Structures are given as structure tokens and as C-alpha cells.
mmCIF file of C-alpha atoms in Angstrom:
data_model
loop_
_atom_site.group_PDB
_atom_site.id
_atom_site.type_symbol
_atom_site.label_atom_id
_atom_site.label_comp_id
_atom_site.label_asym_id
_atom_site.label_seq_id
_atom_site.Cartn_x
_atom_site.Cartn_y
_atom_site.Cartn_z
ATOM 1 C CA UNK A 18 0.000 0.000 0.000
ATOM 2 C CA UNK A 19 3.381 2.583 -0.092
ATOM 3 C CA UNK A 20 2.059 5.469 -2.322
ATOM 4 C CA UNK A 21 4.075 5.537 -5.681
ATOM 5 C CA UNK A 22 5.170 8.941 -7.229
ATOM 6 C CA UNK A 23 2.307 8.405 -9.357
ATOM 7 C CA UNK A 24 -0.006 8.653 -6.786
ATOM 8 C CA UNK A 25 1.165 11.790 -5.224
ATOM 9 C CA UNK A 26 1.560 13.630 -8.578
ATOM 10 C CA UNK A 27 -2.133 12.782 -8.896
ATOM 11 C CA UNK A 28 -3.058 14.238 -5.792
ATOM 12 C CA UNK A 29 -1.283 17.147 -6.550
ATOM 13 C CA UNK A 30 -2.600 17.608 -10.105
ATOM 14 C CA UNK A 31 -6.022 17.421 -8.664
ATOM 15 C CA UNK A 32 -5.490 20.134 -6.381
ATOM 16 C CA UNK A 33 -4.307 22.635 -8.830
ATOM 17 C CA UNK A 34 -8.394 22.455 -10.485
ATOM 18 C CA UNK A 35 -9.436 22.537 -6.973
ATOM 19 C CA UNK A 36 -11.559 25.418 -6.091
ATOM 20 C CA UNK A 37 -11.312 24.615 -2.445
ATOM 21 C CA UNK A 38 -9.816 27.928 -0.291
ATOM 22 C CA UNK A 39 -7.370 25.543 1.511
ATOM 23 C CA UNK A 40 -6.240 23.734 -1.792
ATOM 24 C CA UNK A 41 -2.661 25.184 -1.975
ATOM 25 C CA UNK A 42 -2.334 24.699 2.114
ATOM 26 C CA UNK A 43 -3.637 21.155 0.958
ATOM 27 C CA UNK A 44 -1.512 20.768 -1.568
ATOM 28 C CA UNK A 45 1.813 21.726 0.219
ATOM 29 C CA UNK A 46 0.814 19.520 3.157
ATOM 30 C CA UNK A 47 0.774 16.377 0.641
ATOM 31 C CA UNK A 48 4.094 17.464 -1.037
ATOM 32 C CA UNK A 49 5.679 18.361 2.630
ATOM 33 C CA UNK A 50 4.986 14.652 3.561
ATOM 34 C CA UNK A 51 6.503 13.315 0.519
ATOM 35 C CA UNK A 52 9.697 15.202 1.406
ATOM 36 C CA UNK A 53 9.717 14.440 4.777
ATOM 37 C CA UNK A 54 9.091 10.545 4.194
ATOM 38 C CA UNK A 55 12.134 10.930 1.517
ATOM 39 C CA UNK A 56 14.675 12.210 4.017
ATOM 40 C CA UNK A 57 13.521 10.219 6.993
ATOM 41 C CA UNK A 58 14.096 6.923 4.155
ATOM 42 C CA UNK A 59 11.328 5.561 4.840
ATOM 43 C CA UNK A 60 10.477 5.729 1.324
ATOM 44 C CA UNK A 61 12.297 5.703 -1.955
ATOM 45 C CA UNK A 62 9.233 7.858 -3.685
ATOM 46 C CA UNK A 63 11.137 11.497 -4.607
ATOM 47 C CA UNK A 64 9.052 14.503 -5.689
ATOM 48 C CA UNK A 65 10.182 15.494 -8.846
ATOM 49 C CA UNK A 66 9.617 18.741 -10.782
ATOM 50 C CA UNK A 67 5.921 17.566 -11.323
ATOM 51 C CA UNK A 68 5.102 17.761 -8.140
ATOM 52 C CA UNK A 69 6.558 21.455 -7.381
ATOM 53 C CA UNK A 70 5.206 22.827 -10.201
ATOM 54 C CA UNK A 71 1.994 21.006 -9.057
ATOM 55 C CA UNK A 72 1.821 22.950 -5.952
ATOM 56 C CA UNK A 73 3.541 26.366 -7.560
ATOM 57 C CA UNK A 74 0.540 26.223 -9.371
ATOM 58 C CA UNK A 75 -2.287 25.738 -7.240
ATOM 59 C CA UNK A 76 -0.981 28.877 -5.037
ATOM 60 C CA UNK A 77 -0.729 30.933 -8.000
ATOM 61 C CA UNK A 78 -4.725 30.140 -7.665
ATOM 62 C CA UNK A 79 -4.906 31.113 -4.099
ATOM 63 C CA UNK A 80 -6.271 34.089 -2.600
ATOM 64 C CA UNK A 81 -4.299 34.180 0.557
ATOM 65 C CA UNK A 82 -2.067 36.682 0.640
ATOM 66 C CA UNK A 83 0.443 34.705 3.455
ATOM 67 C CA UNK A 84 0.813 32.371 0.575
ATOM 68 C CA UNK A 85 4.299 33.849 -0.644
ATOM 69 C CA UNK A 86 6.372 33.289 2.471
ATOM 70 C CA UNK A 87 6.398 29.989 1.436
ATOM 71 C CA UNK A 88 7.745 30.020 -2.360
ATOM 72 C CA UNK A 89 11.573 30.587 -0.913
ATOM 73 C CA UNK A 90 10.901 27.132 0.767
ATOM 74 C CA UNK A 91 9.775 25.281 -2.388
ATOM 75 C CA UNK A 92 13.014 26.942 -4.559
ATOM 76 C CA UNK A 93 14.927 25.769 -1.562
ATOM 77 C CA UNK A 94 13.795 22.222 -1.854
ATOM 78 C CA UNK A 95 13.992 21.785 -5.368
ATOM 79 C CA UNK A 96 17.859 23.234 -5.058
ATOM 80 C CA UNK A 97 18.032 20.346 -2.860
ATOM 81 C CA UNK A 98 16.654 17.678 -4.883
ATOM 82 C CA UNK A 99 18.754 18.917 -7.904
ATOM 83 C CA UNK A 100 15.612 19.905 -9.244
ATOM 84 C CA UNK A 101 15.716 22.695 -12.093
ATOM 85 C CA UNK A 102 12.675 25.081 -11.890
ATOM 86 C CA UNK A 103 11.289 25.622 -15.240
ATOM 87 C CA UNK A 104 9.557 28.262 -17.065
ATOM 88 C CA UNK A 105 6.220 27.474 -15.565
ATOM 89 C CA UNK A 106 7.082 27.349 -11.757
ATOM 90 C CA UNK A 107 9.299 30.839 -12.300
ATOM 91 C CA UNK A 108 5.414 32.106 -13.921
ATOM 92 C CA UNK A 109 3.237 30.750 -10.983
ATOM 93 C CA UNK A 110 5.817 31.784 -8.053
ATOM 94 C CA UNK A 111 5.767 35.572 -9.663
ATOM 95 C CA UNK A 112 1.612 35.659 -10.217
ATOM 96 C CA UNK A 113 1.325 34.355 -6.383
ATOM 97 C CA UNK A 114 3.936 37.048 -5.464
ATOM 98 C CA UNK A 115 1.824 39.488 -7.247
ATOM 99 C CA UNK A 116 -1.398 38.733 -6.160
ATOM 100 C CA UNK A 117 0.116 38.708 -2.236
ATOM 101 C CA UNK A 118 1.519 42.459 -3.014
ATOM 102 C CA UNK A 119 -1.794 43.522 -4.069
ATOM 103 C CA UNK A 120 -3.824 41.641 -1.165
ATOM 104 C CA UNK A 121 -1.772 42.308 1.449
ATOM 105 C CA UNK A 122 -2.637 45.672 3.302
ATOM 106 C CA UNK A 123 0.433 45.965 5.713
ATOM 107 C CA UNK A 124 2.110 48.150 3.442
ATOM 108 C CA UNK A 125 5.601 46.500 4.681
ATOM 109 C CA UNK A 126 4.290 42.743 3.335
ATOM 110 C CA UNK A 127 3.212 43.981 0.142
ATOM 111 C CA UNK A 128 6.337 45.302 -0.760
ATOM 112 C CA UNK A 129 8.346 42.583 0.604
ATOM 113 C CA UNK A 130 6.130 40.227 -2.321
ATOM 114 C CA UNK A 131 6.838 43.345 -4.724
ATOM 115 C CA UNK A 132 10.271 42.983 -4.710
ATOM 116 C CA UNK A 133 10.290 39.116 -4.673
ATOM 117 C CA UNK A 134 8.466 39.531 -7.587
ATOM 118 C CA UNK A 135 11.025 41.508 -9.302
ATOM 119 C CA UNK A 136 13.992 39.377 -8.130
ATOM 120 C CA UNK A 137 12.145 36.154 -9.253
ATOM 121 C CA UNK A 138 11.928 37.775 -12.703
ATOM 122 C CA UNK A 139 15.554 38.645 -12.674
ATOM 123 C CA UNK A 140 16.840 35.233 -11.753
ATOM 124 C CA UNK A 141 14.483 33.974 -14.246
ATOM 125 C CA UNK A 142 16.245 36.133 -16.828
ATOM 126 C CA UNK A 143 19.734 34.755 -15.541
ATOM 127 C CA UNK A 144 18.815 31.388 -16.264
ATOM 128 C CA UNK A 145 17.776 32.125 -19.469
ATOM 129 C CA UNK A 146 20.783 33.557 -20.665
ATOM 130 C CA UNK A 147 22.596 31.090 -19.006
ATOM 131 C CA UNK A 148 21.572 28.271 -20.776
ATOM 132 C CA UNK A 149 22.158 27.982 -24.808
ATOM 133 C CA UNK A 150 18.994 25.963 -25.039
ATOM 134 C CA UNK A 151 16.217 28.095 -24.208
ATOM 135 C CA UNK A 152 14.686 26.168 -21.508
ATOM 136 C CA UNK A 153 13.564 29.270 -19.558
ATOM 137 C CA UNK A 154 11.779 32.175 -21.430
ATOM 138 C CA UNK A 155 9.976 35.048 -19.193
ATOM 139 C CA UNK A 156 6.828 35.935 -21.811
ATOM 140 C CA UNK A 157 4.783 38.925 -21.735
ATOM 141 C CA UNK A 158 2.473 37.369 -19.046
ATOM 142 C CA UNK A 159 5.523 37.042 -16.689
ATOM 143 C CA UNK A 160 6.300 40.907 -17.554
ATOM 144 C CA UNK A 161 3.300 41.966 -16.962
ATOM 145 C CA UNK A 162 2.701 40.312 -13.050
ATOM 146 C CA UNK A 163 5.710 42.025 -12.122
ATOM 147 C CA UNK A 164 4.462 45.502 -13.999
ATOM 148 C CA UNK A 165 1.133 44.893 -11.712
ATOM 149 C CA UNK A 166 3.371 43.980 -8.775
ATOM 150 C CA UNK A 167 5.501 47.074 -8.888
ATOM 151 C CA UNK A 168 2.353 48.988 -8.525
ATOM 152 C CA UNK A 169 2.025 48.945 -5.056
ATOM 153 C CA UNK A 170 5.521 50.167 -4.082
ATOM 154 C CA UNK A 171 4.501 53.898 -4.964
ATOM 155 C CA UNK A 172 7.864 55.117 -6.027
ATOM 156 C CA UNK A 173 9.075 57.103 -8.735
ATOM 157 C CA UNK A 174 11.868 54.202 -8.805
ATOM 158 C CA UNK A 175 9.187 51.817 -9.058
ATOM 159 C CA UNK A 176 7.130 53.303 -11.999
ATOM 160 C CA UNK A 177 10.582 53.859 -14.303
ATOM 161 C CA UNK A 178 10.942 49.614 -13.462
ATOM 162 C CA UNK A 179 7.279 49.201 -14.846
ATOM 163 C CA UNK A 180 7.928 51.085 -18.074
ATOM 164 C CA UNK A 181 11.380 49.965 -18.737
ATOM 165 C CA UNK A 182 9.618 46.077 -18.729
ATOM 166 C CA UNK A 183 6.967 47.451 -21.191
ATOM 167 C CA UNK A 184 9.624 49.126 -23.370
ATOM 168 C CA UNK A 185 11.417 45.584 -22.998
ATOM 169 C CA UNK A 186 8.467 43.532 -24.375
ATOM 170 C CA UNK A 187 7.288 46.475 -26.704
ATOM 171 C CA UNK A 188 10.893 45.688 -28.330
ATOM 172 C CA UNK A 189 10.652 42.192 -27.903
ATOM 173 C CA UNK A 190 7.106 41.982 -30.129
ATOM 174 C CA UNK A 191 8.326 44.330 -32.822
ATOM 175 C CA UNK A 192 10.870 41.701 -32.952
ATOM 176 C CA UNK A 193 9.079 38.966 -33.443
ATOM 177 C CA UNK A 194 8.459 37.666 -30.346
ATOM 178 C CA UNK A 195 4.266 37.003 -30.589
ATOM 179 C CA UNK A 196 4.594 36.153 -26.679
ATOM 180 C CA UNK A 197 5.896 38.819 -25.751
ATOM 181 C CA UNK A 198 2.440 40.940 -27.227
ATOM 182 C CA UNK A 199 2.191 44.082 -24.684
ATOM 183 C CA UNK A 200 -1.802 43.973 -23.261
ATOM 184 C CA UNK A 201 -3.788 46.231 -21.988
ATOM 185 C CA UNK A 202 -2.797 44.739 -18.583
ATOM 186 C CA UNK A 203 0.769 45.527 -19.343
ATOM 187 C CA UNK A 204 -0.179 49.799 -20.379
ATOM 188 C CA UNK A 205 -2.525 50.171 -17.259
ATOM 189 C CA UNK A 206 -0.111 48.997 -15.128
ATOM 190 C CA UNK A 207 2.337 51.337 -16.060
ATOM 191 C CA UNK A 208 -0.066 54.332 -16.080
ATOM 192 C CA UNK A 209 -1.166 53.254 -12.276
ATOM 193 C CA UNK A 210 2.472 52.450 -11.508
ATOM 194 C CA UNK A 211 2.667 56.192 -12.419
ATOM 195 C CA UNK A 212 -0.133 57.454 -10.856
ATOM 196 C CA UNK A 213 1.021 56.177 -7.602
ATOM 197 C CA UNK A 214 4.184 57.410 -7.551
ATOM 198 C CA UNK A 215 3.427 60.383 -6.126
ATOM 199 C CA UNK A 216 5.506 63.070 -7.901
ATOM 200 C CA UNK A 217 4.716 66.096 -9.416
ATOM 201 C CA UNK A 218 4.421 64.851 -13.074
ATOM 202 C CA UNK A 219 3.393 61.833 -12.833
ATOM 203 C CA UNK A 220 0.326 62.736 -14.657
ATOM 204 C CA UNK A 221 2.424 63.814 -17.562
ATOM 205 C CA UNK A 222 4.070 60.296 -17.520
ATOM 206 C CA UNK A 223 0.648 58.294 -17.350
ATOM 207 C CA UNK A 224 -0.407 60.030 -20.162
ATOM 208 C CA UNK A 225 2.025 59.360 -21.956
ATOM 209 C CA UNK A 226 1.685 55.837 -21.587
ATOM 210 C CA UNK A 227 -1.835 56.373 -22.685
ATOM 211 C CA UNK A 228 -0.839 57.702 -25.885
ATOM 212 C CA UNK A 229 1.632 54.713 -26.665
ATOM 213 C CA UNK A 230 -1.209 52.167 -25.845
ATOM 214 C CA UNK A 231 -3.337 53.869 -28.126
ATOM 215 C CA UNK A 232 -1.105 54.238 -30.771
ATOM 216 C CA UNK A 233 0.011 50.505 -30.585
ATOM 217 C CA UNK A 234 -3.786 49.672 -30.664
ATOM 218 C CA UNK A 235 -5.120 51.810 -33.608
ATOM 219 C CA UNK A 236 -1.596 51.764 -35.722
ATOM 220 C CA UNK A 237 0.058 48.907 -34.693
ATOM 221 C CA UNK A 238 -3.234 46.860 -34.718
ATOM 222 C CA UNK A 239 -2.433 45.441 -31.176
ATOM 223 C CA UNK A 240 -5.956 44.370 -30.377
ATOM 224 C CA UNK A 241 -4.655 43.088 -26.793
ATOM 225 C CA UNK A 242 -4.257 46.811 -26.125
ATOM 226 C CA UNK A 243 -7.777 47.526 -27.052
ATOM 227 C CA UNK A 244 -8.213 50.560 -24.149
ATOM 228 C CA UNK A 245 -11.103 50.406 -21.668
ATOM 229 C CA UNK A 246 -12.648 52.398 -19.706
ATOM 230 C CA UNK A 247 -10.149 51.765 -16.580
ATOM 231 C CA UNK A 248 -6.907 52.700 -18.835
ATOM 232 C CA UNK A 249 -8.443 56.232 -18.959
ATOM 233 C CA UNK A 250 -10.014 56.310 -15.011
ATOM 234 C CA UNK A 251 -5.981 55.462 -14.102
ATOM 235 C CA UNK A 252 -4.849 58.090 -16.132
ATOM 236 C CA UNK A 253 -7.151 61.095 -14.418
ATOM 237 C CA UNK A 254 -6.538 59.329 -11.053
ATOM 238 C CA UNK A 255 -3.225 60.534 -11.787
ATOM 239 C CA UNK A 256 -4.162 63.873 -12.519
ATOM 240 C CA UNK A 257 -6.177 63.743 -9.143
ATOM 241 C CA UNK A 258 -3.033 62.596 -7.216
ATOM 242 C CA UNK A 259 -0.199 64.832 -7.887
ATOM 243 C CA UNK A 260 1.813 66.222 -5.187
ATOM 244 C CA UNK A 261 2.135 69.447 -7.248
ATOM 245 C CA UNK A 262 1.484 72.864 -5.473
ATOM 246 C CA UNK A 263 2.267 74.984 -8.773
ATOM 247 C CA UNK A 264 -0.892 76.590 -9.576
ATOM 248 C CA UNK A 265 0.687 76.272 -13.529
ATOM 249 C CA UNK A 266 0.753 72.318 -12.765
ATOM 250 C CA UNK A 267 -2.567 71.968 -11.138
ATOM 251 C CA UNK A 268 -3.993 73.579 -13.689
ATOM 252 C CA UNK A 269 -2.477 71.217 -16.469
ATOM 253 C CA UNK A 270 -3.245 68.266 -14.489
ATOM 254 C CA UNK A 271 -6.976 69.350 -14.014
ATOM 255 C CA UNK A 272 -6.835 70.300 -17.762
ATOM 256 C CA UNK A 273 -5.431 66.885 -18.560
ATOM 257 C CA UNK A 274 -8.180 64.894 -16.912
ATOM 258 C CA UNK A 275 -10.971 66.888 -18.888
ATOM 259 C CA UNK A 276 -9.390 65.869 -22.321
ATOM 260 C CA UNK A 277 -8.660 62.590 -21.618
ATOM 261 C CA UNK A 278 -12.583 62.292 -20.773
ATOM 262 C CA UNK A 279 -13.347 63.917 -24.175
ATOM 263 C CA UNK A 280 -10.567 61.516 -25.263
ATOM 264 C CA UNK A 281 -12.523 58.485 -23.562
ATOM 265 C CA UNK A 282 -15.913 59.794 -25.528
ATOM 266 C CA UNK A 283 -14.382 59.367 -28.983
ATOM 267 C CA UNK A 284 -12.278 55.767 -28.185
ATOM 268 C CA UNK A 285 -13.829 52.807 -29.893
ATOM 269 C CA UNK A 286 -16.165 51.455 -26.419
ATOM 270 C CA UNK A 287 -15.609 53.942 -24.214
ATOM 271 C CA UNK A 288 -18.135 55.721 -22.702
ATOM 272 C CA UNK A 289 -17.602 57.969 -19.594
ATOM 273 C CA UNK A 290 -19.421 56.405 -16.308
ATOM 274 C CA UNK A 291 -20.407 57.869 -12.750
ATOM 275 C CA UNK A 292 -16.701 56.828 -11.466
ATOM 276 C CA UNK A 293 -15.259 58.965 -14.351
ATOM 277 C CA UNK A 294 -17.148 62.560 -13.137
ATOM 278 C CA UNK A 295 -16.404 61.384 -9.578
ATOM 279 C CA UNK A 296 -12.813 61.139 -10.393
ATOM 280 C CA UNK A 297 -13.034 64.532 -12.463
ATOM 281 C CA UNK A 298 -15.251 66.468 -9.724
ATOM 282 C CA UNK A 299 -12.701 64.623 -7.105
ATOM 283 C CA UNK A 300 -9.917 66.604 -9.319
ATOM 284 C CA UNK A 301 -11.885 69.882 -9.108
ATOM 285 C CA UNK A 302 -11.861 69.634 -5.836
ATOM 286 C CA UNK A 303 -7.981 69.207 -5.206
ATOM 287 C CA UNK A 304 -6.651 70.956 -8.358
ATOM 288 C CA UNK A 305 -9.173 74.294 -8.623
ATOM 289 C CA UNK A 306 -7.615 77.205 -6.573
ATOM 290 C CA UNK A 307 -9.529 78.691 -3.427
ATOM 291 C CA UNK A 308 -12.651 80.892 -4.374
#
């Protein structure tokens, strides 16, 4: 009755289509006691790369944002094992980083995922360019989790990060590269990265990745850019949250938010919704002078 590898990369399988809360708790538990009956040779059943990905996978599905902590573990073990992590554990450990930077709200947390997000990517692109067979290749979905990641550190820093990995798969997809297509995902990240960093042009520099999405959708005939409603809403949010006093600059930021309204109007889709004249009033508010 001694479980066979088979059997535990079943198990694990299974839980990655489970839509159970505690599936990736679940699913670490069984993969924890296949280690732990490895070392303690009591068995001669080995997880194998399978069986991390497996698990890599089912908490890229999880909403718990203390999910995270554990992916240094899991990279640990597989060191251990002699296990090489491939191009689809690198993806799930960097969309379960993301998603914990975005759910945590202790500030502290959600950067700590930001960055691991960032230095996942990196070591991803070391391996690639390690190895002369391409065995690991970051695509524009792996970009674009650490573009949404990078949101939530609210840096100037952080937002120049997000748009150099845009201009990086931008170049990439000119090139050739069809997975490396820049999505709408990828541009409103960028523009919120911006909008969050709190400067005093930031506005300026969500705009202008505005202008570049559009371009690449009606020119370039990127229909993955296709603008919605939110990729304009992120760009008057950062009208509405400059840190500029000079009346000059508030008045081109509250200018700014008006025309990219009218600019919403005549987009293919788009039509302006209570949130966008809440966002607009919410700029009158903070941009018009006194009186």
C-alpha cells in the first residue's frame, strides 16, 4: 500500500483544479509529507519537478495573501533535490507574489512580495541567458505580473521599473516575439504604476503611456491593447493625485483629466461612467484654486 510517485503527482494535479480555499495549504501539506518521508528513508518515492510545479501552481490560484512566504521554501527544496525550476514554476511563483503584493494591506508585506516579484523575474532572466537551449523564457504574461506587482511600491523608482519592462516587451514583439504581445494589462499597469508614484508629473508620464497604448492599438493593430474604460479612469486618477502645489501644474493636471474624458468619448467602447465625473469632480476639488 506505499504510495508511488504516481499517486502523489495525482493528488497534486487534482489540487491545482481545486476550487477549495485551503487547496494550496492542501496541496503543500501532501508534497511536505513526501519530502519528509524521503529524508527520513522511509520511502524511496522522490518529488520530482511535477510535483513542485503542481503545488507552484495551485498557489498561483490562491487568494491568501500569506501564501508567498512559502515560495523561498519550495526553490529551496527543489535546489536540494537537484531539481531545475522551469519556465512554468518561475510564472506561478511571480503571479502568487503578485497577487500577495496587491492583497496584502500591511504596506511592509506587500512590498516585501513586490520585490520578490522583481527578483524572481531577474533570476528567471539569468537562467535564461545562461543556458544555450532556451529552456527558460519570461513571456509577456511574466512581464506583466511584475508591472502589476511594482504597482504597489509607490515610487518614482518603481514606476521607471514598470515602463522599462513594457519598453522591454514592446521591443521584444516588434521583434518577433508574438509572446511577448504588450496587453492592456501591461499599459494600465504602467499608467497606475505612475499614478502612484506620487511626484509632481506623474500625470504627464501616465499620459504618456496612454498615448503609446493607443497608438500601438489603432496603428500597430495590437488588439490586446484595445483601451477600456479603466486605462483612462488610471490616467485622471493621476491627474487627481499629484503632489504638485504649482498653480501652472494643477492647472495642467486638471486640464489633462478633462481631455482625456473627451478623449474616452471618442475611443472605440468607451463611454464615460459615474466613477469617471467622480474622479473629475474629485480633481476639481484638489486641483481648482480657493474661491
Amino acid at each position: 500500500m506505499e504510495p508511488t510517485l504516481e499517486d502523489g503527482k495525482l493528488v497534486l494535479d487534482t489540487w491545482t483544479k481545486s476550487k477549495n480555499k485551503k487547496a494550496a495549504q492542501r496541496a503543500q501539506t501532501v508534497l511536505r509529507t513526501m519530502e519528509n518521508s524521503h529524508s527520513a528513508k522511509k520511502t524511496t518515492v522522490q518529488p520530482d519537478l511535477d510535483c513542485y510545479r503542481s503545488v507552484l501552481i495551485t498557489m498561483s490560484r490562491s487568494r491568501s495573501p500569506a501564501t508567498g512566504a512559502n515560495i523561498p521554501k519550495l526553490f529551496k527544496s527543489m535546489e536540494n533535490y537537484r531539481i531545475d525550476p522551469d519556465t512554468m514554476c518561475f510564472d506561478a511563483a511571480i503571479e502568487t507574489l503578485k497577487e500577495c503584493a496587491r492583497l496584502f494591506k500591511d504596506r511592509e508585506k506587500a512590498i516585501k512580495n513586490s520585490k520578490a516579484a522583481e527578483a524572481m523575474l531577474q533570476r528567471m532572466e539569468q537562467e535564461r541567458d545562461r543556458s544555450n537551449t532556451t529552456v527558460i523564457k519570461p513571456s509577456g504574461l511574466t512581464y506583466t505580473n511584475v508591472i502589476r506587482a511594482l504597482v504597489v511600491q509607490n515610487t518614482k523608482k518603481s514606476a521607471e521599473k514598470a515602463d522599462k519592462l513594457l519598453n522591454t516587451m514592446v521591443t521584444a514583439y516588434e521583434g518577433g516575439d508574438e509572446s511577448m504581445r504588450p496587453t492592456r494589462d501591461s499599459y494600465v499597469g504602467v499608467i497606475s504604476a505612475y499614478g502612484n508614484s506620487g511626484t509632481r508629473t506623474n500625470f504627464i508620464n501616465a499620459n504618456e503611456v496612454l498615448q503609446r497604448m493607443l497608438l500601438d492599438y489603432t496603428q500597430n493593430g495590437n488588439e490586446s491593447a484595445h483601451p477600456t474604460i479603466s486605462s483612462f479612469h488610471a490616467v485622471i486618477w493621476a491627474c487627481l493625485n499629484t503632489t504638485t502645489t504649482s498653480p501652472e501644474n494643477q492647472r495642467e493636471a486638471l486640464m489633462l483629466a478633462i481631455s482625456t474624458m473627451q478623449q474616452m468619448k471618442k475611443t472605440d467602447g468607451c463611454h464615460p461612467s459615474p466613477r469617471t465625473y467622480q474622479l473629475l469632480l474629485q480633481c476639481c476639488t484638489t486641483l481648482l484654486p480657493s474661491g
